Amino acid sequence: MYELKKNADWKFWILMPIIGFLIPFAIKNLSGNIKILGIITTLFIINIIFSIFVGIYLRRHGSFWYLLIMWPLIFWVGVLLSLFPSTYGYYFGLVYLIIELFAYTMGQESEVDIDAQIPIDGGIKGVK
């Protein structure tokens, strides 16, 4: 419960349903080439950028990794509501999860190099 309170930035948690439900619903009601352009823009540009944002946001706030599944789950619920076709909707949700994982773990690949640290002989008293 503390983890959710710590990450309870309402702007962030409100963006997920807006991007997952409202924008696709608005695009679904369009027609013609504008609808195709809207789907491409939403699936490839907006959602991928938002997935990167989610991964970085959760890492900076010290969140547990299991909160990364929230955005793909909201997207998959949108697929279940027929906001996106299920033929590729579930795959895009998986892609968004992978992108979030990359953004969440970015910069953590280097370990502290203990061999490069300078030893202090005699403790702190010997340092001047």
mmCIF file with all atom_site columns, C-alpha atoms in Angstrom:
data_model
loop_
_atom_site.group_PDB
_atom_site.id
_atom_site.type_symbol
_atom_site.label_atom_id
_atom_site.label_alt_id
_atom_site.label_comp_id
_atom_site.label_asym_id
_atom_site.label_entity_id
_atom_site.label_seq_id
_atom_site.pdbx_PDB_ins_code
_atom_site.Cartn_x
_atom_site.Cartn_y
_atom_site.Cartn_z
_atom_site.occupancy
_atom_site.B_iso_or_equiv
_atom_site.pdbx_formal_charge
_atom_site.auth_seq_id
_atom_site.auth_comp_id
_atom_site.auth_asym_id
_atom_site.auth_atom_id
_atom_site.pdbx_PDB_model_num
ATOM 1   C CA . MET A 1 1   ? 0.000   0.000  0.000   1.00 0.00 ? 1   MET A CA 1
ATOM 2   C CA . TYR A 1 2   ? 2.872   2.353  0.788   1.00 0.00 ? 2   TYR A CA 1
ATOM 3   C CA . GLU A 1 3   ? 4.269   1.769  -2.702  1.00 0.00 ? 3   GLU A CA 1
ATOM 4   C CA . LEU A 1 4   ? 1.031   2.929  -4.323  1.00 0.00 ? 4   LEU A CA 1
ATOM 5   C CA . LYS A 1 5   ? 0.808   5.968  -2.042  1.00 0.00 ? 5   LYS A CA 1
ATOM 6   C CA . LYS A 1 6   ? 4.393   6.900  -2.879  1.00 0.00 ? 6   LYS A CA 1
ATOM 7   C CA . ASN A 1 7   ? 3.592   6.764  -6.612  1.00 0.00 ? 7   ASN A CA 1
ATOM 8   C CA . ALA A 1 8   ? 0.118   8.269  -6.368  1.00 0.00 ? 8   ALA A CA 1
ATOM 9   C CA . ASP A 1 9   ? 0.844   11.191 -8.654  1.00 0.00 ? 9   ASP A CA 1
ATOM 10  C CA . TRP A 1 10  ? -2.651  11.667 -10.025 1.00 0.00 ? 10  TRP A CA 1
ATOM 11  C CA . LYS A 1 11  ? -1.440  13.210 -13.287 1.00 0.00 ? 11  LYS A CA 1
ATOM 12  C CA . PHE A 1 12  ? 0.506   10.066 -14.115 1.00 0.00 ? 12  PHE A CA 1
ATOM 13  C CA . TRP A 1 13  ? -2.235  7.585  -13.196 1.00 0.00 ? 13  TRP A CA 1
ATOM 14  C CA . ILE A 1 14  ? -4.906  9.621  -15.021 1.00 0.00 ? 14  ILE A CA 1
ATOM 15  C CA . LEU A 1 15  ? -2.815  9.665  -18.215 1.00 0.00 ? 15  LEU A CA 1
ATOM 16  C CA . MET A 1 16  ? -2.928  5.857  -18.488 1.00 0.00 ? 16  MET A CA 1
ATOM 17  C CA . PRO A 1 17  ? -6.711  5.557  -19.009 1.00 0.00 ? 17  PRO A CA 1
ATOM 18  C CA . ILE A 1 18  ? -6.765  8.649  -21.209 1.00 0.00 ? 18  ILE A CA 1
ATOM 19  C CA . ILE A 1 19  ? -4.113  7.223  -23.525 1.00 0.00 ? 19  ILE A CA 1
ATOM 20  C CA . GLY A 1 20  ? -5.459  3.686  -23.207 1.00 0.00 ? 20  GLY A CA 1
ATOM 21  C CA . PHE A 1 21  ? -9.199  4.368  -23.595 1.00 0.00 ? 21  PHE A CA 1
ATOM 22  C CA . LEU A 1 22  ? -10.192 7.925  -24.543 1.00 0.00 ? 22  LEU A CA 1
ATOM 23  C CA . ILE A 1 23  ? -7.759  8.585  -27.388 1.00 0.00 ? 23  ILE A CA 1
ATOM 24  C CA . PRO A 1 24  ? -8.455  5.196  -29.072 1.00 0.00 ? 24  PRO A CA 1
ATOM 25  C CA . PHE A 1 25  ? -12.208 5.731  -28.609 1.00 0.00 ? 25  PHE A CA 1
ATOM 26  C CA . ALA A 1 26  ? -11.955 9.129  -30.296 1.00 0.00 ? 26  ALA A CA 1
ATOM 27  C CA . ILE A 1 27  ? -9.884  7.655  -33.138 1.00 0.00 ? 27  ILE A CA 1
ATOM 28  C CA . LYS A 1 28  ? -12.324 4.774  -33.572 1.00 0.00 ? 28  LYS A CA 1
ATOM 29  C CA . ASN A 1 29  ? -15.098 7.271  -34.328 1.00 0.00 ? 29  ASN A CA 1
ATOM 30  C CA . LEU A 1 30  ? -13.080 8.926  -37.119 1.00 0.00 ? 30  LEU A CA 1
ATOM 31  C CA . SER A 1 31  ? -13.345 7.824  -40.722 1.00 0.00 ? 31  SER A CA 1
ATOM 32  C CA . GLY A 1 32  ? -11.140 7.389  -43.769 1.00 0.00 ? 32  GLY A CA 1
ATOM 33  C CA . ASN A 1 33  ? -7.471  8.204  -43.929 1.00 0.00 ? 33  ASN A CA 1
ATOM 34  C CA . ILE A 1 34  ? -7.618  10.272 -40.755 1.00 0.00 ? 34  ILE A CA 1
ATOM 35  C CA . LYS A 1 35  ? -8.541  7.117  -38.815 1.00 0.00 ? 35  LYS A CA 1
ATOM 36  C CA . ILE A 1 36  ? -5.570  5.205  -40.260 1.00 0.00 ? 36  ILE A CA 1
ATOM 37  C CA . LEU A 1 37  ? -3.231  8.099  -39.494 1.00 0.00 ? 37  LEU A CA 1
ATOM 38  C CA . GLY A 1 38  ? -4.650  8.306  -35.954 1.00 0.00 ? 38  GLY A CA 1
ATOM 39  C CA . ILE A 1 39  ? -4.130  4.601  -35.329 1.00 0.00 ? 39  ILE A CA 1
ATOM 40  C CA . ILE A 1 40  ? -0.549  4.732  -36.598 1.00 0.00 ? 40  ILE A CA 1
ATOM 41  C CA . THR A 1 41  ? 0.182   7.852  -34.552 1.00 0.00 ? 41  THR A CA 1
ATOM 42  C CA . THR A 1 42  ? -1.358  6.380  -31.422 1.00 0.00 ? 42  THR A CA 1
ATOM 43  C CA . LEU A 1 43  ? 0.154   2.895  -31.621 1.00 0.00 ? 43  LEU A CA 1
ATOM 44  C CA . PHE A 1 44  ? 3.617   3.805  -32.766 1.00 0.00 ? 44  PHE A CA 1
ATOM 45  C CA . ILE A 1 45  ? 4.378   7.294  -31.570 1.00 0.00 ? 45  ILE A CA 1
ATOM 46  C CA . ILE A 1 46  ? 2.245   8.234  -28.556 1.00 0.00 ? 46  ILE A CA 1
ATOM 47  C CA . ASN A 1 47  ? 2.088   4.816  -26.881 1.00 0.00 ? 47  ASN A CA 1
ATOM 48  C CA . ILE A 1 48  ? 5.780   4.024  -27.361 1.00 0.00 ? 48  ILE A CA 1
ATOM 49  C CA . ILE A 1 49  ? 6.811   7.417  -25.970 1.00 0.00 ? 49  ILE A CA 1
ATOM 50  C CA . PHE A 1 50  ? 4.382   6.921  -23.081 1.00 0.00 ? 50  PHE A CA 1
ATOM 51  C CA . SER A 1 51  ? 5.837   3.447  -22.418 1.00 0.00 ? 51  SER A CA 1
ATOM 52  C CA . ILE A 1 52  ? 9.314   4.953  -22.183 1.00 0.00 ? 52  ILE A CA 1
ATOM 53  C CA . PHE A 1 53  ? 7.934   7.634  -19.873 1.00 0.00 ? 53  PHE A CA 1
ATOM 54  C CA . VAL A 1 54  ? 6.265   5.021  -17.632 1.00 0.00 ? 54  VAL A CA 1
ATOM 55  C CA . GLY A 1 55  ? 9.483   3.004  -17.291 1.00 0.00 ? 55  GLY A CA 1
ATOM 56  C CA . ILE A 1 56  ? 11.582  6.066  -16.477 1.00 0.00 ? 56  ILE A CA 1
ATOM 57  C CA . TYR A 1 57  ? 8.940   7.493  -14.118 1.00 0.00 ? 57  TYR A CA 1
ATOM 58  C CA . LEU A 1 58  ? 8.644   4.276  -12.119 1.00 0.00 ? 58  LEU A CA 1
ATOM 59  C CA . ARG A 1 59  ? 12.432  3.877  -11.902 1.00 0.00 ? 59  ARG A CA 1
ATOM 60  C CA . ARG A 1 60  ? 12.974  7.459  -10.714 1.00 0.00 ? 60  ARG A CA 1
ATOM 61  C CA . HIS A 1 61  ? 10.326  7.081  -8.030  1.00 0.00 ? 61  HIS A CA 1
ATOM 62  C CA . GLY A 1 62  ? 11.836  3.823  -6.783  1.00 0.00 ? 62  GLY A CA 1
ATOM 63  C CA . SER A 1 63  ? 8.836   1.702  -7.683  1.00 0.00 ? 63  SER A CA 1
ATOM 64  C CA . PHE A 1 64  ? 8.744   -2.052 -7.777  1.00 0.00 ? 64  PHE A CA 1
ATOM 65  C CA . TRP A 1 65  ? 8.986   -3.675 -11.189 1.00 0.00 ? 65  TRP A CA 1
ATOM 66  C CA . TYR A 1 66  ? 5.519   -5.215 -10.989 1.00 0.00 ? 66  TYR A CA 1
ATOM 67  C CA . LEU A 1 67  ? 3.906   -1.788 -11.467 1.00 0.00 ? 67  LEU A CA 1
ATOM 68  C CA . LEU A 1 68  ? 5.247   -1.891 -15.033 1.00 0.00 ? 68  LEU A CA 1
ATOM 69  C CA . ILE A 1 69  ? 2.413   -4.238 -15.993 1.00 0.00 ? 69  ILE A CA 1
ATOM 70  C CA . MET A 1 70  ? -0.246  -1.562 -15.323 1.00 0.00 ? 70  MET A CA 1
ATOM 71  C CA . TRP A 1 71  ? 0.101   0.278  -18.654 1.00 0.00 ? 71  TRP A CA 1
ATOM 72  C CA . PRO A 1 72  ? 0.025   -2.881 -20.832 1.00 0.00 ? 72  PRO A CA 1
ATOM 73  C CA . LEU A 1 73  ? -2.963  -4.146 -18.804 1.00 0.00 ? 73  LEU A CA 1
ATOM 74  C CA . ILE A 1 74  ? -4.863  -0.927 -19.447 1.00 0.00 ? 74  ILE A CA 1
ATOM 75  C CA . PHE A 1 75  ? -3.988  -1.207 -23.128 1.00 0.00 ? 75  PHE A CA 1
ATOM 76  C CA . TRP A 1 76  ? -5.134  -4.856 -23.237 1.00 0.00 ? 76  TRP A CA 1
ATOM 77  C CA . VAL A 1 77  ? -8.442  -3.880 -21.608 1.00 0.00 ? 77  VAL A CA 1
ATOM 78  C CA . GLY A 1 78  ? -8.803  -1.343 -24.421 1.00 0.00 ? 78  GLY A CA 1
ATOM 79  C CA . VAL A 1 79  ? -8.221  -4.178 -26.896 1.00 0.00 ? 79  VAL A CA 1
ATOM 80  C CA . LEU A 1 80  ? -10.884 -6.249 -25.107 1.00 0.00 ? 80  LEU A CA 1
ATOM 81  C CA . LEU A 1 81  ? -13.262 -3.289 -25.460 1.00 0.00 ? 81  LEU A CA 1
ATOM 82  C CA . SER A 1 82  ? -12.553 -3.373 -29.236 1.00 0.00 ? 82  SER A CA 1
ATOM 83  C CA . LEU A 1 83  ? -10.820 -0.017 -29.300 1.00 0.00 ? 83  LEU A CA 1
ATOM 84  C CA . PHE A 1 84  ? -8.010  -1.688 -31.255 1.00 0.00 ? 84  PHE A CA 1
ATOM 85  C CA . PRO A 1 85  ? -8.214  -4.900 -33.289 1.00 0.00 ? 85  PRO A CA 1
ATOM 86  C CA . SER A 1 86  ? -7.182  -7.931 -31.286 1.00 0.00 ? 86  SER A CA 1
ATOM 87  C CA . THR A 1 87  ? -5.124  -9.312 -34.187 1.00 0.00 ? 87  THR A CA 1
ATOM 88  C CA . TYR A 1 88  ? -2.286  -6.963 -33.305 1.00 0.00 ? 88  TYR A CA 1
ATOM 89  C CA . GLY A 1 89  ? -3.436  -5.270 -30.094 1.00 0.00 ? 89  GLY A CA 1
ATOM 90  C CA . TYR A 1 90  ? -2.107  -7.917 -27.746 1.00 0.00 ? 90  TYR A CA 1
ATOM 91  C CA . TYR A 1 91  ? 1.252   -7.879 -29.497 1.00 0.00 ? 91  TYR A CA 1
ATOM 92  C CA . PHE A 1 92  ? 1.510   -4.115 -29.127 1.00 0.00 ? 92  PHE A CA 1
ATOM 93  C CA . GLY A 1 93  ? 0.766   -4.489 -25.401 1.00 0.00 ? 93  GLY A CA 1
ATOM 94  C CA . LEU A 1 94  ? 3.650   -6.940 -25.152 1.00 0.00 ? 94  LEU A CA 1
ATOM 95  C CA . VAL A 1 95  ? 5.903   -4.534 -27.083 1.00 0.00 ? 95  VAL A CA 1
ATOM 96  C CA . TYR A 1 96  ? 4.948   -1.716 -24.690 1.00 0.00 ? 96  TYR A CA 1
ATOM 97  C CA . LEU A 1 97  ? 5.838   -3.938 -21.716 1.00 0.00 ? 97  LEU A CA 1
ATOM 98  C CA . ILE A 1 98  ? 9.247   -4.732 -23.232 1.00 0.00 ? 98  ILE A CA 1
ATOM 99  C CA . ILE A 1 99  ? 9.902   -1.048 -23.940 1.00 0.00 ? 99  ILE A CA 1
ATOM 100 C CA . GLU A 1 100 ? 8.960   -0.222 -20.344 1.00 0.00 ? 100 GLU A CA 1
ATOM 101 C CA . LEU A 1 101 ? 11.362  -2.863 -19.066 1.00 0.00 ? 101 LEU A CA 1
ATOM 102 C CA . PHE A 1 102 ? 14.165  -1.405 -21.173 1.00 0.00 ? 102 PHE A CA 1
ATOM 103 C CA . ALA A 1 103 ? 13.408  2.100  -19.915 1.00 0.00 ? 103 ALA A CA 1
ATOM 104 C CA . TYR A 1 104 ? 13.102  0.849  -16.317 1.00 0.00 ? 104 TYR A CA 1
ATOM 105 C CA . THR A 1 105 ? 16.446  -0.950 -16.358 1.00 0.00 ? 105 THR A CA 1
ATOM 106 C CA . MET A 1 106 ? 18.308  1.613  -18.461 1.00 0.00 ? 106 MET A CA 1
ATOM 107 C CA . GLY A 1 107 ? 21.537  2.706  -16.784 1.00 0.00 ? 107 GLY A CA 1
ATOM 108 C CA . GLN A 1 108 ? 21.613  -0.226 -14.374 1.00 0.00 ? 108 GLN A CA 1
ATOM 109 C CA . GLU A 1 109 ? 23.887  -2.402 -16.475 1.00 0.00 ? 109 GLU A CA 1
ATOM 110 C CA . SER A 1 110 ? 27.113  -1.142 -14.899 1.00 0.00 ? 110 SER A CA 1
ATOM 111 C CA . GLU A 1 111 ? 28.098  -2.406 -11.483 1.00 0.00 ? 111 GLU A CA 1
ATOM 112 C CA . VAL A 1 112 ? 30.198  -0.528 -8.968  1.00 0.00 ? 112 VAL A CA 1
ATOM 113 C CA . ASP A 1 113 ? 33.810  -1.272 -9.800  1.00 0.00 ? 113 ASP A CA 1
ATOM 114 C CA . ILE A 1 114 ? 35.355  -2.216 -6.458  1.00 0.00 ? 114 ILE A CA 1
ATOM 115 C CA . ASP A 1 115 ? 38.834  -2.655 -7.988  1.00 0.00 ? 115 ASP A CA 1
ATOM 116 C CA . ALA A 1 116 ? 38.933  0.990  -9.080  1.00 0.00 ? 116 ALA A CA 1
ATOM 117 C CA . GLN A 1 117 ? 38.176  2.337  -5.591  1.00 0.00 ? 117 GLN A CA 1
ATOM 118 C CA . ILE A 1 118 ? 40.999  3.925  -3.641  1.00 0.00 ? 118 ILE A CA 1
ATOM 119 C CA . PRO A 1 119 ? 41.641  2.182  -0.304  1.00 0.00 ? 119 PRO A CA 1
ATOM 120 C CA . ILE A 1 120 ? 41.925  4.313  2.811   1.00 0.00 ? 120 ILE A CA 1
ATOM 121 C CA . ASP A 1 121 ? 44.801  3.140  4.999   1.00 0.00 ? 121 ASP A CA 1
ATOM 122 C CA . GLY A 1 122 ? 44.293  3.917  8.641   1.00 0.00 ? 122 GLY A CA 1
ATOM 123 C CA . GLY A 1 123 ? 40.628  4.774  8.246   1.00 0.00 ? 123 GLY A CA 1
ATOM 124 C CA . ILE A 1 124 ? 39.153  8.228  7.880   1.00 0.00 ? 124 ILE A CA 1
ATOM 125 C CA . LYS A 1 125 ? 41.816  9.780  10.154  1.00 0.00 ? 125 LYS A CA 1
ATOM 126 C CA . GLY A 1 126 ? 44.467  9.182  7.487   1.00 0.00 ? 126 GLY A CA 1
ATOM 127 C CA . VAL A 1 127 ? 42.637  11.165 4.797   1.00 0.00 ? 127 VAL A CA 1
ATOM 128 C CA . LYS A 1 128 ? 43.588  14.830 4.482   1.00 0.00 ? 128 LYS A CA 1
#
